[in-house]
Amino acid sequence: MLTTEQVRTRLAAQMAEAGGATAWGRVHRVSPSYLGDVVKGRREPGAAVLRPLGLVRLEHAYDEAPSQVARS
């Protein structure tokens, strides 16, 4: 499994190999501004980015919230 930061690093490396965000985005039909936002951490990587990287997002786990203290 990869962390979000590792996905960003992988994306940045592939963009650099392709000649930049515009070139990578053109091939994979993703806007360069969205790619920049993902790499800089302003947005989460979605399917449009994950699919070309050969990745899928796994569901997050959920847990019980601690009991609320009753107010009088």
PDB file of C-alpha atoms in Angstrom:
ATOM      1  CA  MET A   1       0.000   0.000   0.000  1.00  0.00           C
ATOM      2  CA  LEU A   2       1.079   3.561  -0.665  1.00  0.00           C
ATOM      3  CA  THR A   3       0.526   6.737   1.292  1.00  0.00           C
ATOM      4  CA  THR A   4      -0.991   9.765  -0.413  1.00  0.00           C
ATOM      5  CA  GLU A   5       2.445  11.376  -0.305  1.00  0.00           C
ATOM      6  CA  GLN A   6       3.953   8.398  -2.143  1.00  0.00           C
ATOM      7  CA  VAL A   7       1.249   8.689  -4.802  1.00  0.00           C
ATOM      8  CA  ARG A   8       2.104  12.390  -5.192  1.00  0.00           C
ATOM      9  CA  THR A   9       5.787  11.527  -5.534  1.00  0.00           C
ATOM     10  CA  ARG A  10       5.033   8.867  -8.152  1.00  0.00           C
ATOM     11  CA  LEU A  11       2.829  11.300 -10.079  1.00  0.00           C
ATOM     12  CA  ALA A  12       5.496  14.011  -9.986  1.00  0.00           C
ATOM     13  CA  ALA A  13       8.118  11.561 -11.273  1.00  0.00           C
ATOM     14  CA  GLN A  14       5.919  10.401 -14.148  1.00  0.00           C
ATOM     15  CA  MET A  15       5.054  13.988 -15.035  1.00  0.00           C
ATOM     16  CA  ALA A  16       8.764  14.851 -15.133  1.00  0.00           C
ATOM     17  CA  GLU A  17       9.470  11.846 -17.388  1.00  0.00           C
ATOM     18  CA  ALA A  18       6.665  12.959 -19.723  1.00  0.00           C
ATOM     19  CA  GLY A  19       8.032  16.496 -19.938  1.00  0.00           C
ATOM     20  CA  GLY A  20       5.800  18.183 -17.369  1.00  0.00           C
ATOM     21  CA  ALA A  21       2.208  18.451 -16.224  1.00  0.00           C
ATOM     22  CA  THR A  22       0.925  19.667 -19.585  1.00  0.00           C
ATOM     23  CA  ALA A  23       2.445  16.737 -21.484  1.00  0.00           C
ATOM     24  CA  TRP A  24       1.333  14.118 -18.929  1.00  0.00           C
ATOM     25  CA  GLY A  25      -2.099  15.677 -18.669  1.00  0.00           C
ATOM     26  CA  ARG A  26      -2.559  15.742 -22.443  1.00  0.00           C
ATOM     27  CA  VAL A  27      -1.816  12.021 -22.729  1.00  0.00           C
ATOM     28  CA  HIS A  28      -4.102  11.104 -19.820  1.00  0.00           C
ATOM     29  CA  ARG A  29      -6.743  13.811 -20.357  1.00  0.00           C
ATOM     30  CA  VAL A  30      -6.180  15.534 -17.021  1.00  0.00           C
ATOM     31  CA  SER A  31      -5.799  19.290 -16.610  1.00  0.00           C
ATOM     32  CA  PRO A  32      -2.342  20.554 -15.636  1.00  0.00           C
ATOM     33  CA  SER A  33      -3.869  22.736 -12.910  1.00  0.00           C
ATOM     34  CA  TYR A  34      -5.498  19.695 -11.282  1.00  0.00           C
ATOM     35  CA  LEU A  35      -2.196  17.815 -11.480  1.00  0.00           C
ATOM     36  CA  GLY A  36      -0.393  20.714  -9.836  1.00  0.00           C
ATOM     37  CA  ASP A  37      -2.985  20.820  -7.060  1.00  0.00           C
ATOM     38  CA  VAL A  38      -2.561  17.093  -6.430  1.00  0.00           C
ATOM     39  CA  VAL A  39       1.245  17.240  -6.361  1.00  0.00           C
ATOM     40  CA  LYS A  40       1.207  20.272  -4.032  1.00  0.00           C
ATOM     41  CA  GLY A  41      -1.276  18.634  -1.662  1.00  0.00           C
ATOM     42  CA  ARG A  42      -4.180  21.003  -2.283  1.00  0.00           C
ATOM     43  CA  ARG A  43      -6.348  18.187  -3.678  1.00  0.00           C
ATOM     44  CA  GLU A  44      -6.507  14.448  -3.201  1.00  0.00           C
ATOM     45  CA  PRO A  45      -5.584  12.243  -6.158  1.00  0.00           C
ATOM     46  CA  GLY A  46      -8.766  11.026  -7.826  1.00  0.00           C
ATOM     47  CA  ALA A  47      -9.491   8.308 -10.354  1.00  0.00           C
ATOM     48  CA  ALA A  48      -8.276  10.464 -13.268  1.00  0.00           C
ATOM     49  CA  VAL A  49      -4.790  10.446 -11.708  1.00  0.00           C
ATOM     50  CA  LEU A  50      -4.833   7.037 -10.051  1.00  0.00           C
ATOM     51  CA  ARG A  51      -5.945   5.065 -13.113  1.00  0.00           C
ATOM     52  CA  PRO A  52      -2.973   6.077 -15.325  1.00  0.00           C
ATOM     53  CA  LEU A  53      -0.637   5.333 -12.408  1.00  0.00           C
ATOM     54  CA  GLY A  54      -2.088   1.822 -12.173  1.00  0.00           C
ATOM     55  CA  LEU A  55      -3.516   2.503  -8.722  1.00  0.00           C
ATOM     56  CA  VAL A  56      -6.909   2.361  -7.031  1.00  0.00           C
ATOM     57  CA  ARG A  57      -8.101   4.096  -3.886  1.00  0.00           C
ATOM     58  CA  LEU A  58      -8.916   1.789  -1.011  1.00  0.00           C
ATOM     59  CA  GLU A  59     -11.826   2.613   1.259  1.00  0.00           C
ATOM     60  CA  HIS A  60     -11.064   4.208   4.592  1.00  0.00           C
ATOM     61  CA  ALA A  61     -11.781   2.324   7.779  1.00  0.00           C
ATOM     62  CA  TYR A  62     -14.321   3.553  10.297  1.00  0.00           C
ATOM     63  CA  ASP A  63     -14.423   3.125  14.051  1.00  0.00           C
ATOM     64  CA  GLU A  64     -16.867   3.802  16.851  1.00  0.00           C
ATOM     65  CA  ALA A  65     -16.748   7.336  18.210  1.00  0.00           C
ATOM     66  CA  PRO A  66     -16.133   7.684  21.947  1.00  0.00           C
ATOM     67  CA  SER A  67     -19.319   8.009  23.974  1.00  0.00           C
ATOM     68  CA  GLN A  68     -20.582  11.539  24.440  1.00  0.00           C
ATOM     69  CA  VAL A  69     -20.884  12.672  28.057  1.00  0.00           C
ATOM     70  CA  ALA A  70     -24.507  13.576  28.815  1.00  0.00           C
ATOM     71  CA  ARG A  71     -24.971  17.246  29.656  1.00  0.00           C
ATOM     72  CA  SER A  72     -27.264  18.257  32.510  1.00  0.00           C
TER      73      SER A  72
END
